[in-house]
Tab-separated table of C-alpha atoms in Angstrom:
chain	number	residue	atom	x	y	z
A	1	MET	CA	171.185	20.372	138.497
A	2	ILE	CA	167.563	19.583	139.412
A	3	ILE	CA	164.990	21.305	137.224
A	4	GLY	CA	161.368	21.308	138.351
A	5	LEU	CA	158.813	21.036	135.549
A	6	ALA	CA	155.319	22.264	136.376
A	7	GLY	CA	152.214	23.595	134.648
A	8	ASN	CA	148.560	22.880	134.043
A	9	SER	CA	147.199	19.613	132.687
A	10	GLY	CA	147.165	19.781	128.915
A	11	ALA	CA	149.696	22.614	128.705
A	12	GLY	CA	152.368	20.491	127.007
A	13	LYS	CA	154.658	19.292	129.814
A	14	SER	CA	155.137	15.899	128.123
A	15	THR	CA	156.604	17.537	125.023
A	16	VAL	CA	158.915	19.733	127.107
A	17	ARG	CA	159.925	16.637	129.044
A	18	GLU	CA	160.882	14.952	125.737
A	19	ALA	CA	163.128	17.909	124.904
A	20	PHE	CA	164.922	17.609	128.254
A	21	GLN	CA	165.371	13.859	127.732
A	22	ASP	CA	166.814	14.584	124.272
A	23	ARG	CA	169.398	16.807	125.966
A	24	GLY	CA	170.500	14.121	128.437
A	25	PHE	CA	168.408	14.862	131.517
A	26	THR	CA	167.248	11.995	133.707
A	27	VAL	CA	163.490	12.337	134.151
A	28	VAL	CA	161.957	11.668	137.545
A	29	ASP	CA	158.222	11.334	136.939
A	30	CYS	CA	156.236	12.253	140.052
A	31	ASP	CA	153.016	10.895	138.532
A	32	ASN	CA	154.718	7.479	138.312
A	33	SER	CA	155.743	7.836	141.951
A	34	ALA	CA	152.142	8.694	142.860
A	35	ARG	CA	150.853	5.602	141.016
A	36	LYS	CA	153.451	3.456	142.790
A	37	VAL	CA	152.520	4.950	146.168
A	38	ALA	CA	148.818	4.327	145.468
A	39	ASP	CA	149.635	0.590	145.587
A	40	ASN	CA	151.714	0.856	148.771
A	41	PRO	CA	149.972	-1.056	151.600
A	42	ALA	CA	151.225	1.421	154.246
A	43	PHE	CA	149.754	4.366	152.328
A	44	LEU	CA	146.456	2.514	151.748
A	45	ARG	CA	146.138	1.695	155.468
A	46	GLU	CA	146.846	5.298	156.429
A	47	LEU	CA	144.419	6.614	153.816
A	48	ASP	CA	141.696	4.245	155.004
A	49	SER	CA	142.165	5.254	158.630
A	50	ARG	CA	142.479	9.040	158.109
A	51	PHE	CA	140.264	9.861	155.133
A	52	PRO	CA	136.586	10.441	155.999
A	53	LYS	CA	135.257	8.978	152.744
A	54	LYS	CA	135.651	5.420	151.492
A	55	LEU	CA	138.277	5.375	148.736
A	56	LEU	CA	139.275	1.716	148.771
A	57	ASN	CA	137.752	-1.132	146.789
A	58	PRO	CA	136.605	-4.274	148.647
A	59	ASP	CA	139.961	-5.913	147.778
A	60	GLY	CA	141.860	-3.076	149.526
A	61	THR	CA	143.111	-1.345	146.365
A	62	LEU	CA	142.546	2.340	145.668
A	63	ASN	CA	139.391	3.151	143.713
A	64	ARG	CA	141.011	5.667	141.391
A	65	ALA	CA	137.782	6.858	139.735
A	66	VAL	CA	136.093	7.666	143.052
A	67	THR	CA	139.279	9.263	144.369
A	68	ALA	CA	139.652	11.495	141.293
A	69	ASP	CA	136.004	12.535	141.471
A	70	ILE	CA	136.340	13.532	145.120
A	71	ILE	CA	139.706	15.286	145.019
A	72	PHE	CA	139.046	17.251	141.833
A	73	ASN	CA	135.689	18.499	143.105
A	74	ASP	CA	136.300	19.168	146.808
A	75	SER	CA	139.263	21.349	147.777
A	76	GLU	CA	139.116	20.342	151.454
A	77	MET	CA	139.238	16.633	150.602
A	78	ARG	CA	142.022	17.273	148.054
A	79	GLU	CA	144.129	19.007	150.718
A	80	LEU	CA	143.630	16.141	153.158
A	81	TYR	CA	144.430	13.526	150.492
A	82	ASN	CA	147.579	15.448	149.547
A	83	ARG	CA	148.704	15.685	153.178
A	84	ILE	CA	148.473	11.904	153.365
A	85	ILE	CA	150.072	10.989	150.022
A	86	PHE	CA	152.764	13.654	149.572
A	87	PRO	CA	155.217	12.319	152.210
A	88	TYR	CA	155.194	8.930	150.458
A	89	ILE	CA	155.702	10.535	147.035
A	90	ILE	CA	158.495	12.795	148.306
A	91	PHE	CA	160.332	9.819	149.826
A	92	ASP	CA	160.145	7.947	146.503
A	93	VAL	CA	161.158	11.000	144.436
A	94	ILE	CA	164.163	11.885	146.626
A	95	GLY	CA	165.449	8.321	146.272
A	96	LYS	CA	165.222	8.557	142.475
A	97	VAL	CA	166.907	11.984	142.384
A	98	ARG	CA	169.784	10.720	144.548
A	99	SER	CA	170.377	7.729	142.290
A	100	ALA	CA	170.388	9.771	139.043
A	101	ASP	CA	173.722	9.955	137.245
A	102	SER	CA	172.996	13.145	135.267
A	103	ASP	CA	171.082	16.406	135.573
A	104	VAL	CA	167.492	15.734	136.646
A	105	LEU	CA	164.181	16.957	135.306
A	106	LEU	CA	161.623	16.603	138.067
A	107	ASP	CA	158.321	16.235	136.179
A	108	ALA	CA	155.981	17.238	138.998
A	109	PRO	CA	152.451	18.489	138.280
A	110	THR	CA	152.095	19.223	142.015
A	111	LEU	CA	155.642	20.539	142.481
A	112	PHE	CA	154.609	23.491	144.654
A	113	GLU	CA	151.888	21.700	146.621
A	114	ALA	CA	154.303	18.908	147.585
A	115	GLY	CA	157.045	21.383	148.528
A	116	LEU	CA	159.453	19.830	146.021
A	117	ASP	CA	160.251	23.255	144.576
A	118	ILE	CA	162.733	23.771	147.435
A	119	ILE	CA	165.090	21.100	146.057
A	120	CYS	CA	165.142	22.593	142.538
A	121	THR	CA	167.985	24.545	140.983
A	122	ALA	CA	165.416	26.216	138.709
A	123	ILE	CA	161.739	25.825	137.837
A	124	VAL	CA	160.311	25.670	134.333
A	125	SER	CA	156.562	25.914	133.853
A	126	VAL	CA	154.536	25.229	130.736
A	127	THR	CA	151.381	27.264	130.231
A	128	ALA	CA	148.677	27.410	127.573
A	129	GLU	CA	145.342	29.082	127.053
A	130	PRO	CA	142.712	27.356	129.249
A	131	GLU	CA	140.658	26.377	126.204
A	132	PHE	CA	143.642	24.554	124.661
A	133	CYS	CA	144.317	22.753	127.951
A	134	ARG	CA	140.684	21.721	128.275
A	135	GLN	CA	140.522	20.366	124.716
A	136	ARG	CA	143.802	18.481	125.109
A	137	ILE	CA	142.884	16.742	128.360
A	138	CYS	CA	139.402	15.867	127.071
A	139	ARG	CA	141.073	14.091	124.127
A	140	ARG	CA	144.005	12.603	126.047
A	141	ASP	CA	142.208	11.452	129.208
A	142	LYS	CA	138.782	10.837	127.639
A	143	LEU	CA	137.146	13.296	130.049
A	144	THR	CA	133.856	15.100	129.717
A	145	GLU	CA	133.890	18.901	129.478
A	146	GLU	CA	132.695	19.066	133.078
A	147	GLN	CA	135.425	16.706	134.339
A	148	ALA	CA	138.096	18.654	132.455
A	149	LYS	CA	136.887	21.959	133.888
A	150	ALA	CA	136.856	20.506	137.419
A	151	ARG	CA	140.406	19.194	136.985
A	152	LEU	CA	141.713	22.495	135.638
A	153	SER	CA	139.930	24.571	138.273
A	154	SER	CA	141.635	22.474	140.975
A	155	GLN	CA	145.058	23.599	139.684
A	156	HIS	CA	147.053	26.799	139.901
A	157	SER	CA	146.491	29.482	137.274
A	158	ALA	CA	148.945	30.254	134.478
A	159	GLU	CA	149.715	33.507	136.326
A	160	PHE	CA	150.743	31.530	139.423
A	161	PHE	CA	153.161	29.422	137.370
A	162	LYS	CA	154.623	32.518	135.698
A	163	GLU	CA	155.182	34.218	139.065
A	164	HIS	CA	156.765	31.160	140.711
A	165	SER	CA	159.016	29.940	137.888
A	166	ASP	CA	162.427	30.894	136.587
A	167	PHE	CA	161.295	30.149	133.031
A	168	THR	CA	157.804	29.926	131.526
A	169	ILE	CA	157.188	28.289	128.173
A	170	GLU	CA	153.916	29.234	126.488
A	171	ASN	CA	152.345	26.576	124.308
A	172	ASN	CA	149.602	28.084	122.202
A	173	ASP	CA	150.745	26.968	118.763
A	174	THR	CA	152.608	24.005	117.212
A	175	LYS	CA	154.507	21.156	118.805
A	176	GLU	CA	157.572	22.173	116.769
A	177	ARG	CA	157.505	25.666	118.271
A	178	LEU	CA	157.163	24.157	121.744
A	179	PHE	CA	160.274	22.024	121.160
A	180	GLU	CA	162.169	25.131	119.975
A	181	ARG	CA	161.174	27.082	123.074
A	182	ALA	CA	162.109	24.145	125.333
A	183	TYR	CA	165.550	23.762	123.726
A	184	ASP	CA	166.114	27.491	124.155
A	185	VAL	CA	165.342	27.242	127.882
A	186	ILE	CA	167.613	24.179	128.229
A	187	ASP	CA	170.476	26.101	126.597
A	188	LYS	CA	169.955	28.957	129.072
A	189	LEU	CA	169.871	26.522	132.014
A	190	LYS	CA	173.079	24.828	130.881
A	191	GLY	CA	174.650	28.306	130.738
A	192	ILE	CA	173.894	28.983	134.427
A	193	LYS	CA	175.076	25.578	135.621
């Protein structure tokens, strides 16, 4: 079973991920794959040749701050960047899924954008009120209000996640309640296996 985990930044995906790990799922972290890909020389060469703005440092590494500023504030540039990076991420993710020896939780903030939803048995999304998400990512990522708003506005709405998921877990109260809701969803998923 491959379960896709999606949702907005700051909604509580990390806590839901913990619950799945507690229940024996192998976690494939797409953000880790993206960080790994961002150091891949082939990706960096392709990015440098295809992207109209300079994203590389003088030493040839990715300037992550400049990249984040551009892709979270310009939808056209974000789409182009994603078209370049997603094939590399997908290749890495598929390899990890194939080598897993248990059910897989695919922790993928850009699950739908990358097209990884098509390999999932079911999709679970975590949603929260926008104000909660904004506060959480400001604290967690040390972002300004403006940066947090730009990041959240570059993502799908909670309504999108609800419409495109088999299960939606709302996280507008305590961490304990979020764990309870996640365990409930896991029990339902194990029942349909």
